[in-house]
Tab-separated table of C-alpha atoms in Angstrom:
chain	number	residue	atom	x	y	z
Z	1	MET	CA	-29.976	-8.525	9.143
Z	2	ASN	CA	-31.278	-7.025	5.903
Z	3	ASN	CA	-33.352	-4.542	7.919
Z	4	LEU	CA	-30.531	-3.235	10.113
Z	5	PRO	CA	-29.600	0.457	9.573
Z	6	GLY	CA	-26.270	1.172	7.886
Z	7	ALA	CA	-24.764	2.748	11.027
Z	8	ILE	CA	-25.510	-0.373	13.098
Z	9	MET	CA	-24.156	-2.589	10.323
Z	10	ARG	CA	-20.881	-0.695	10.452
Z	11	HIS	CA	-20.315	-0.340	14.184
Z	12	ASN	CA	-21.894	-3.575	15.414
Z	13	VAL	CA	-21.102	-5.953	12.579
Z	14	ALA	CA	-18.537	-4.762	10.034
Z	15	GLU	CA	-15.862	-3.649	12.496
Z	16	PHE	CA	-15.626	-7.184	13.878
Z	17	LEU	CA	-15.199	-8.935	10.527
Z	18	ALA	CA	-11.953	-9.846	8.802
Z	19	PHE	CA	-11.242	-8.940	5.177
Z	20	SER	CA	-12.572	-12.133	3.551
Z	21	ASP	CA	-15.611	-12.279	5.872
Z	22	MET	CA	-16.508	-8.706	5.016
Z	23	TYR	CA	-16.309	-9.517	1.320
Z	24	GLN	CA	-18.582	-12.551	1.695
Z	25	LEU	CA	-21.111	-10.561	3.736
Z	26	SER	CA	-21.246	-7.706	1.233
Z	27	ILE	CA	-22.203	-10.042	-1.643
Z	28	THR	CA	-24.807	-12.004	0.329
Z	29	SER	CA	-27.703	-10.012	-1.119
Z	30	LYS	CA	-28.288	-6.854	-3.104
Z	31	LYS	CA	-30.274	-5.289	-0.274
Z	32	LEU	CA	-27.556	-6.040	2.248
Z	33	HIS	CA	-24.929	-4.695	-0.143
Z	34	SER	CA	-26.875	-1.440	-0.487
Z	35	GLN	CA	-27.194	-1.075	3.294
Z	36	LEU	CA	-23.625	-2.008	4.174
Z	37	PRO	CA	-21.616	1.198	3.675
Z	38	VAL	CA	-18.485	-0.419	2.268
Z	39	SER	CA	-16.728	-0.619	-1.081
Z	40	ILE	CA	-14.339	-3.416	-1.995
Z	41	MET	CA	-11.603	-1.833	-4.080
Z	42	PRO	CA	-10.110	-3.640	-7.083
Z	43	PRO	CA	-6.605	-5.065	-6.548
Z	44	ARG	CA	-3.802	-2.630	-7.318
Z	45	LYS	CA	-0.249	-3.701	-8.120
Z	46	VAL	CA	2.222	-1.347	-6.413
Z	47	LEU	CA	5.468	-3.192	-7.210
Z	48	THR	CA	6.495	-5.636	-9.906
Z	49	GLU	CA	9.672	-6.531	-8.018
Z	50	PHE	CA	11.252	-5.530	-4.729
Z	51	SER	CA	14.662	-7.231	-4.548
Z	52	ARG	CA	17.323	-6.604	-1.930
Z	53	ILE	CA	20.692	-8.276	-1.419
Z	54	ASP	CA	22.857	-8.646	1.685
Z	55	TYR	CA	25.395	-5.826	1.761
Z	56	HIS	CA	25.883	-5.563	5.541
Z	57	ASN	CA	29.175	-6.499	7.106
Z	58	GLY	CA	30.200	-7.380	10.637
Z	59	ASN	CA	31.389	-3.827	11.418
Z	60	ASP	CA	28.261	-2.189	10.072
Z	61	HIS	CA	25.983	-0.404	12.517
Z	62	HIS	CA	23.077	-2.506	11.278
Z	63	GLY	CA	24.585	-5.736	12.636
Z	64	PRO	CA	24.550	-9.026	10.712
Z	65	TYR	CA	20.744	-9.208	10.760
Z	66	GLY	CA	20.004	-5.504	10.417
Z	67	MET	CA	16.427	-4.506	9.674
Z	68	ASP	CA	15.951	-2.091	6.785
Z	69	TYR	CA	13.018	0.039	5.745
Z	70	GLY	CA	11.184	-1.142	2.642
Z	71	PHE	CA	8.124	0.920	1.785
Z	72	GLU	CA	4.781	2.147	3.078
Z	73	ILE	CA	1.639	0.108	2.436
Z	74	PRO	CA	-0.763	2.536	0.680
Z	75	VAL	CA	-3.914	2.617	2.811
Z	76	PRO	CA	-6.821	4.804	1.577
Z	77	SER	CA	-7.212	7.730	3.927
Z	78	HIS	CA	-9.517	10.526	2.876
Z	79	PRO	CA	-12.040	12.734	4.669
Z	80	GLN	CA	-14.805	10.932	2.755
Z	81	VAL	CA	-13.732	7.355	3.520
Z	82	ALA	CA	-12.101	5.247	6.217
Z	83	CYS	CA	-10.334	1.965	5.555
Z	84	HIS	CA	-11.770	-1.180	7.145
Z	85	SER	CA	-9.015	-3.658	6.255
Z	86	MET	CA	-6.218	-4.376	3.795
Z	87	CYS	CA	-5.005	-7.363	1.844
Z	88	VAL	CA	-1.368	-7.477	0.672
Z	89	SER	CA	-0.571	-10.207	-1.862
Z	90	MET	CA	2.734	-11.181	-3.450
Z	91	SER	CA	4.987	-14.000	-4.528
Z	92	TRP	CA	8.252	-14.174	-2.628
Z	93	ARG	CA	11.487	-16.111	-2.225
Z	94	ASP	CA	15.086	-15.795	-1.095
Z	95	GLN	CA	18.283	-16.386	-3.090
Z	96	GLY	CA	17.104	-19.895	-3.988
Z	97	LEU	CA	19.942	-21.931	-2.505
Z	98	GLY	CA	21.917	-22.514	0.662
Z	99	LEU	CA	21.334	-24.491	3.828
Z	100	GLY	CA	20.065	-21.583	5.900
Z	101	GLN	CA	17.008	-19.365	5.395
Z	102	LYS	CA	17.453	-15.936	6.899
Z	103	GLY	CA	15.283	-13.456	4.978
Z	104	TYR	CA	11.928	-12.309	6.305
Z	105	PHE	CA	9.862	-9.144	6.626
Z	106	LEU	CA	7.538	-7.392	9.049
Z	107	ILE	CA	4.563	-5.131	8.496
Z	108	MET	CA	4.455	-2.556	11.273
Z	109	ALA	CA	1.918	0.068	12.269
Z	110	SER	CA	3.041	3.454	13.514
Z	111	ASP	CA	1.440	6.794	14.267
Z	112	LYS	CA	1.207	8.889	11.122
Z	113	GLU	CA	3.180	11.675	12.779
Z	114	SER	CA	6.133	9.369	13.521
Z	115	GLY	CA	7.271	9.118	9.895
Z	116	GLY	CA	7.232	5.315	9.706
Z	117	ARG	CA	9.607	4.447	12.536
Z	118	LEU	CA	9.313	1.002	14.121
Z	119	GLY	CA	6.009	0.412	15.870
Z	120	ARG	CA	3.390	-2.248	16.522
Z	121	THR	CA	3.909	-5.406	14.469
Z	122	VAL	CA	0.776	-6.518	12.623
Z	123	PHE	CA	2.436	-9.298	10.620
Z	124	ALA	CA	5.722	-11.182	10.806
Z	125	SER	CA	6.508	-13.478	7.909
Z	126	PRO	CA	8.197	-16.857	8.243
Z	127	TYR	CA	11.601	-17.247	6.618
Z	128	ALA	CA	11.485	-16.707	2.865
Z	129	PRO	CA	11.263	-19.965	0.870
Z	130	HIS	CA	13.944	-20.979	-1.647
Z	131	SER	CA	11.346	-21.282	-4.437
Z	132	SER	CA	8.692	-18.716	-5.247
Z	133	GLN	CA	5.462	-19.021	-3.256
Z	134	SER	CA	2.341	-16.890	-3.067
Z	135	LEU	CA	1.498	-15.046	0.126
Z	136	HIS	CA	-1.724	-13.253	1.128
Z	137	ILE	CA	-1.744	-11.080	4.253
Z	138	THR	CA	-4.860	-9.425	5.657
Z	139	PHE	CA	-5.094	-7.036	8.586
Z	140	MET	CA	-7.478	-4.505	10.090
Z	141	THR	CA	-6.425	-0.872	9.927
Z	142	LYS	CA	-6.742	2.110	12.242
Z	143	ILE	CA	-7.442	5.598	10.974
Z	144	ASP	CA	-4.599	7.256	12.911
Z	145	GLN	CA	-1.886	4.804	11.847
Z	146	SER	CA	0.218	4.134	8.763
Z	147	TYR	CA	1.635	0.747	7.804
Z	148	HIS	CA	5.184	0.003	6.701
Z	149	LEU	CA	7.176	-2.984	5.491
Z	150	TRP	CA	10.562	-3.615	7.109
Z	151	TYR	CA	12.786	-6.435	5.936
Z	152	VAL	CA	15.830	-8.516	6.871
Z	153	VAL	CA	17.884	-10.093	4.094
Z	154	GLY	CA	20.236	-12.052	6.384
Z	155	GLY	CA	23.931	-11.975	7.117
Z	156	GLY	CA	26.864	-14.028	5.970
Z	157	GLY	CA	26.919	-13.000	2.319
Z	158	GLY	CA	25.069	-14.342	-0.703
Z	159	HIS	CA	21.594	-13.785	0.700
Z	160	SER	CA	18.784	-11.936	-1.037
Z	161	LEU	CA	15.074	-11.297	-0.601
Z	162	HIS	CA	12.635	-10.943	-3.516
Z	163	LEU	CA	9.031	-9.731	-3.280
Z	164	CYS	CA	7.301	-9.874	-6.661
Z	165	ASN	CA	3.972	-8.569	-7.944
Z	166	VAL	CA	3.125	-6.868	-4.655
Z	167	THR	CA	-0.587	-6.074	-4.811
Z	168	VAL	CA	-2.757	-4.214	-2.328
Z	169	GLN	CA	-6.512	-4.238	-1.948
Z	170	ALA	CA	-8.677	-2.329	0.502
Z	171	ILE	CA	-12.171	-2.480	1.915
Z	172	VAL	CA	-13.325	1.043	2.755
Z	173	TYR	CA	-16.348	2.576	4.395
Z	174	ASP	CA	-17.855	4.458	1.479
Z	175	GLU	CA	-20.933	6.554	0.872
Z	176	PRO	CA	-24.120	4.817	-0.281
Z	177	SER	CA	-23.431	6.151	-3.762
Z	178	ARG	CA	-19.988	4.455	-3.681
Z	179	SER	CA	-18.273	7.750	-4.566
Z	180	PHE	CA	-14.783	6.613	-3.590
Z	181	LEU	CA	-15.056	3.436	-5.673
Z	182	LYS	CA	-16.216	5.463	-8.676
Z	183	ALA	CA	-13.388	7.976	-8.245
Z	184	PHE	CA	-10.837	5.166	-7.866
Z	185	ASN	CA	-12.054	3.433	-11.041
Z	186	PHE	CA	-12.006	6.719	-12.952
Z	187	VAL	CA	-8.344	7.213	-12.044
Z	188	ALA	CA	-7.481	3.551	-12.685
Z	189	LYS	CA	-8.793	3.704	-16.259
Z	190	ARG	CA	-6.216	6.408	-17.008
Z	191	ASN	CA	-3.230	4.194	-16.137
Z	192	VAL	CA	-2.318	6.352	-13.153
Z	193	PHE	CA	-1.859	3.349	-10.873
Z	194	LEU	CA	1.322	2.077	-12.459
Z	195	PRO	CA	3.596	0.034	-10.166
Z	196	TRP	CA	6.037	2.304	-8.353
Z	197	ASP	CA	9.126	0.660	-9.796
Z	198	VAL	CA	7.708	1.148	-13.292
Z	199	ALA	CA	6.548	4.731	-12.825
Z	200	THR	CA	9.580	6.170	-11.048
Z	201	SER	CA	12.650	7.345	-12.907
Z	202	LEU	CA	15.071	5.550	-10.586
Z	203	THR	CA	14.697	2.038	-12.016
Z	204	SER	CA	13.517	2.859	-15.530
Z	205	PRO	CA	12.699	5.845	-17.766
Z	206	PRO	CA	9.498	7.577	-16.661
Z	207	GLN	CA	6.526	5.770	-18.134
Z	208	VAL	CA	3.794	8.093	-16.948
Z	209	SER	CA	2.659	10.399	-19.723
Z	210	SER	CA	3.239	13.867	-18.305
Z	211	ARG	CA	1.043	15.387	-21.004
Z	212	ASP	CA	-1.927	13.134	-20.204
Z	213	SER	CA	-1.445	13.706	-16.494
Z	214	PHE	CA	-1.239	17.458	-16.985
Z	215	GLU	CA	-4.391	17.483	-19.129
Z	216	LEU	CA	-6.313	15.458	-16.532
Z	217	GLU	CA	-5.180	17.723	-13.694
Z	218	THR	CA	-6.094	20.796	-15.739
Z	219	THR	CA	-9.549	19.386	-16.494
Z	220	LEU	CA	-10.176	18.564	-12.837
Z	221	ALA	CA	-8.980	21.995	-11.700
Z	222	SER	CA	-11.275	23.671	-14.230
Z	223	ALA	CA	-14.231	21.525	-13.183
Z	224	SER	CA	-13.583	22.321	-9.534
Z	225	HIS	CA	-13.447	26.050	-10.265
Z	226	LEU	CA	-16.699	26.003	-12.241
Z	227	LEU	CA	-18.533	24.056	-9.545
Z	228	LYS	CA	-17.297	26.421	-6.839
Z	229	GLN	CA	-18.669	29.316	-8.896
Z	230	GLY	CA	-21.993	27.553	-9.382
Z	231	GLU	CA	-21.453	27.337	-13.147
Z	232	PRO	CA	-22.521	24.323	-15.256
Z	233	LEU	CA	-19.850	22.028	-16.643
Z	234	PRO	CA	-19.291	22.151	-20.411
Z	235	SER	CA	-20.401	19.212	-22.523
Z	236	HIS	CA	-16.871	17.959	-23.273
Z	237	MET	CA	-16.161	17.592	-19.524
Z	238	ILE	CA	-19.431	15.765	-18.967
Z	239	SER	CA	-18.596	13.472	-21.884
Z	240	LEU	CA	-15.143	12.700	-20.442
Z	241	PHE	CA	-16.658	11.437	-17.201
Z	242	ALA	CA	-19.563	9.695	-18.948
Z	243	HIS	CA	-17.091	7.452	-20.784
Z	244	SER	CA	-16.043	6.141	-17.371
Z	245	GLY	CA	-19.617	5.474	-16.292
Z	246	ILE	CA	-19.979	8.639	-14.205
Z	247	SER	CA	-23.242	10.462	-14.676
Z	248	GLU	CA	-23.675	14.218	-14.625
Z	249	ARG	CA	-25.510	13.874	-11.322
Z	250	ASP	CA	-22.368	12.399	-9.750
Z	251	LEU	CA	-20.218	15.374	-10.762
Z	252	THR	CA	-20.301	17.248	-7.496
Z	253	LEU	CA	-17.513	19.372	-6.074
Z	254	MET	CA	-16.858	16.717	-3.423
Z	255	PHE	CA	-16.463	14.049	-6.100
Z	256	ILE	CA	-14.044	16.138	-8.189
Z	257	GLU	CA	-11.954	16.943	-5.115
Z	258	LEU	CA	-11.938	13.255	-4.201
Z	259	ILE	CA	-10.399	12.403	-7.578
Z	260	ARG	CA	-7.797	15.127	-7.121
Z	261	SER	CA	-6.887	13.837	-3.666
Z	262	ILE	CA	-6.355	10.330	-5.078
Z	263	LEU	CA	-3.996	11.758	-7.700
Z	264	ASP	CA	-2.134	13.667	-4.981
Z	265	ASP	CA	-1.762	10.467	-2.981
Z	266	VAL	CA	-0.261	8.652	-5.981
Z	267	ALA	CA	2.232	11.477	-6.516
Z	268	HIS	CA	3.290	11.326	-2.853
Z	269	GLU	CA	3.636	7.537	-3.004
Z	270	LEU	CA	5.970	7.752	-5.987
Z	271	TYR	CA	7.997	10.546	-4.398
Z	272	PHE	CA	8.598	8.716	-1.117
Z	273	TYR	CA	9.273	5.388	-2.815
Z	274	ASP	CA	11.873	7.108	-4.978
Z	275	ILE	CA	13.507	8.590	-1.852
Z	276	CYS	CA	13.574	5.220	-0.074
Z	277	CYS	CA	15.136	3.549	-3.112
Z	278	LEU	CA	17.724	6.311	-3.404
Z	279	CYS	CA	18.676	5.935	0.264
Z	280	ASP	CA	18.978	2.174	-0.152
Z	281	PHE	CA	21.028	2.575	-3.335
Z	282	GLU	CA	23.466	4.989	-1.694
Z	283	ASP	CA	23.752	2.829	1.427
Z	284	ASN	CA	24.477	-0.201	-0.751
Z	285	ARG	CA	27.037	1.656	-2.858
Z	286	TYR	CA	29.015	2.944	0.115
Z	287	GLN	CA	28.863	-0.383	1.926
Z	288	ASN	CA	30.398	-2.037	-1.128
Z	289	ARG	CA	33.183	0.544	-0.985
Z	290	GLY	CA	33.863	-0.453	2.621
Z	291	SER	CA	32.710	2.871	4.020
Z	292	LEU	CA	31.154	2.880	7.467
Z	293	SER	CA	29.582	6.306	7.020
Z	294	PRO	CA	27.482	6.678	3.855
Z	295	SER	CA	27.293	10.274	2.715
Z	296	LEU	CA	23.572	9.965	2.062
Z	297	ASN	CA	21.684	8.661	5.046
Z	298	GLY	CA	18.040	8.591	6.036
Z	299	GLU	CA	18.125	12.022	7.655
Z	300	GLU	CA	19.510	13.652	4.506
Z	301	CYS	CA	16.762	11.948	2.507
Z	302	GLY	CA	14.110	13.583	4.655
Z	303	LEU	CA	13.500	10.471	6.777
Z	304	GLU	CA	13.740	10.562	10.567
Z	305	LYS	CA	16.512	8.539	12.131
Z	306	ASN	CA	15.111	5.742	14.247
Z	307	THR	CA	16.638	5.714	17.720
Z	308	ASP	CA	14.416	2.965	19.096
Z	309	GLY	CA	16.711	0.195	17.901
Z	310	CYS	CA	16.293	-1.646	14.614
Z	311	ASP	CA	18.467	-4.697	15.206
Z	312	VAL	CA	16.684	-8.028	15.505
Z	313	ASP	CA	18.478	-11.122	16.737
Z	314	VAL	CA	16.860	-13.965	14.842
Z	315	GLU	CA	18.159	-16.549	17.322
Z	316	TYR	CA	15.728	-15.279	19.934
Z	317	MET	CA	12.678	-14.950	17.678
Z	318	ASP	CA	10.385	-17.783	16.653
Z	319	ILE	CA	9.829	-16.313	13.217
Z	320	ASP	CA	8.018	-19.380	11.888
Z	321	HIS	CA	5.195	-19.102	14.407
Z	322	GLN	CA	5.157	-15.512	15.675
Z	323	TYR	CA	2.297	-13.674	13.972
Z	324	TRP	CA	1.241	-11.435	16.888
Z	325	GLY	CA	-2.471	-12.184	16.548
Z	326	ILE	CA	-2.789	-11.389	12.834
Z	327	ASP	CA	-3.286	-14.443	10.663
Z	328	GLU	CA	-2.080	-15.093	7.180
Z	329	ASP	CA	-5.322	-15.864	5.354
Z	330	MET	CA	-4.300	-19.185	3.816
Z	331	ASP	CA	-7.733	-19.933	2.321
Z	332	PHE	CA	-8.322	-16.485	0.873
Z	333	ASP	CA	-7.352	-15.794	-2.725
Z	334	PRO	CA	-8.241	-12.346	-4.149
Z	335	ALA	CA	-8.122	-13.813	-7.656
Z	336	SER	CA	-11.324	-15.713	-6.845
Z	337	MET	CA	-13.281	-12.492	-6.409
Z	338	GLU	CA	-15.592	-11.152	-9.087
Z	339	TRP	CA	-15.498	-7.419	-9.801
């Protein structure tokens, strides 16, 4: 296997391996690691806490077990890389008491042009436990699809659903030089990958230094301009990248643009998460007032209204056993990996 070309390794081997199997294969030997065109990204925490309470009532259009939109799973998608698979890890629980367990969530795939409306289910959780438990979910990704978390808190009042320390990790097809991994680590060392609920202004004061972000964007824009003009980079720019382990040889126009695209992706993630939280906040506020028609709905927030039907009748779903072919990786723990 060590002598197989990289293209054959990808199309005839890698595309048939699950997340944990791909990781084990990539660390089998140094030669195999150099030939296998993948990078295993470090874990990234996207949320410290995602908590939702039951605010639906019997007259609400959602129904007693209405399904609500949570957030998009950030899957790397760049011209230079394609994602092989994702791992989503978290600890989760419900309200912690009561005889019935009603909260659960789905991860659904949809065409990128559809704006996240309900699509193919890649994972359906069991009912949320009363006490906090860890959960690791792995699934293969497709380049033309985006992945979204939808949730059900449960009806009857007093129910809640809590997802804590939501962390994502990707395996991507990278270049032999591991350019995407290097760009990702460069951005990570500048505290750009703050959890969404920490970085956005909705739940707390902004904690992203606008000055540092502006200086980094200015530096990258200047470097891009100089490289496009065929000019050498000044020593202070080279030194900035060298402190992150990036050599002058790596500082190509493609690499600089890759860093900029990662920063753009983070900005879009924060923007759309803020919108989703605002829609949920307004829906909650008007439901508590007894209004059946919130003034701020998904369409006004820039989200398409789903007409395919969101209601799920739990009585007719075997939530505890229905995983639709995608397994929860019970034996896989990302914390056991060495980076």
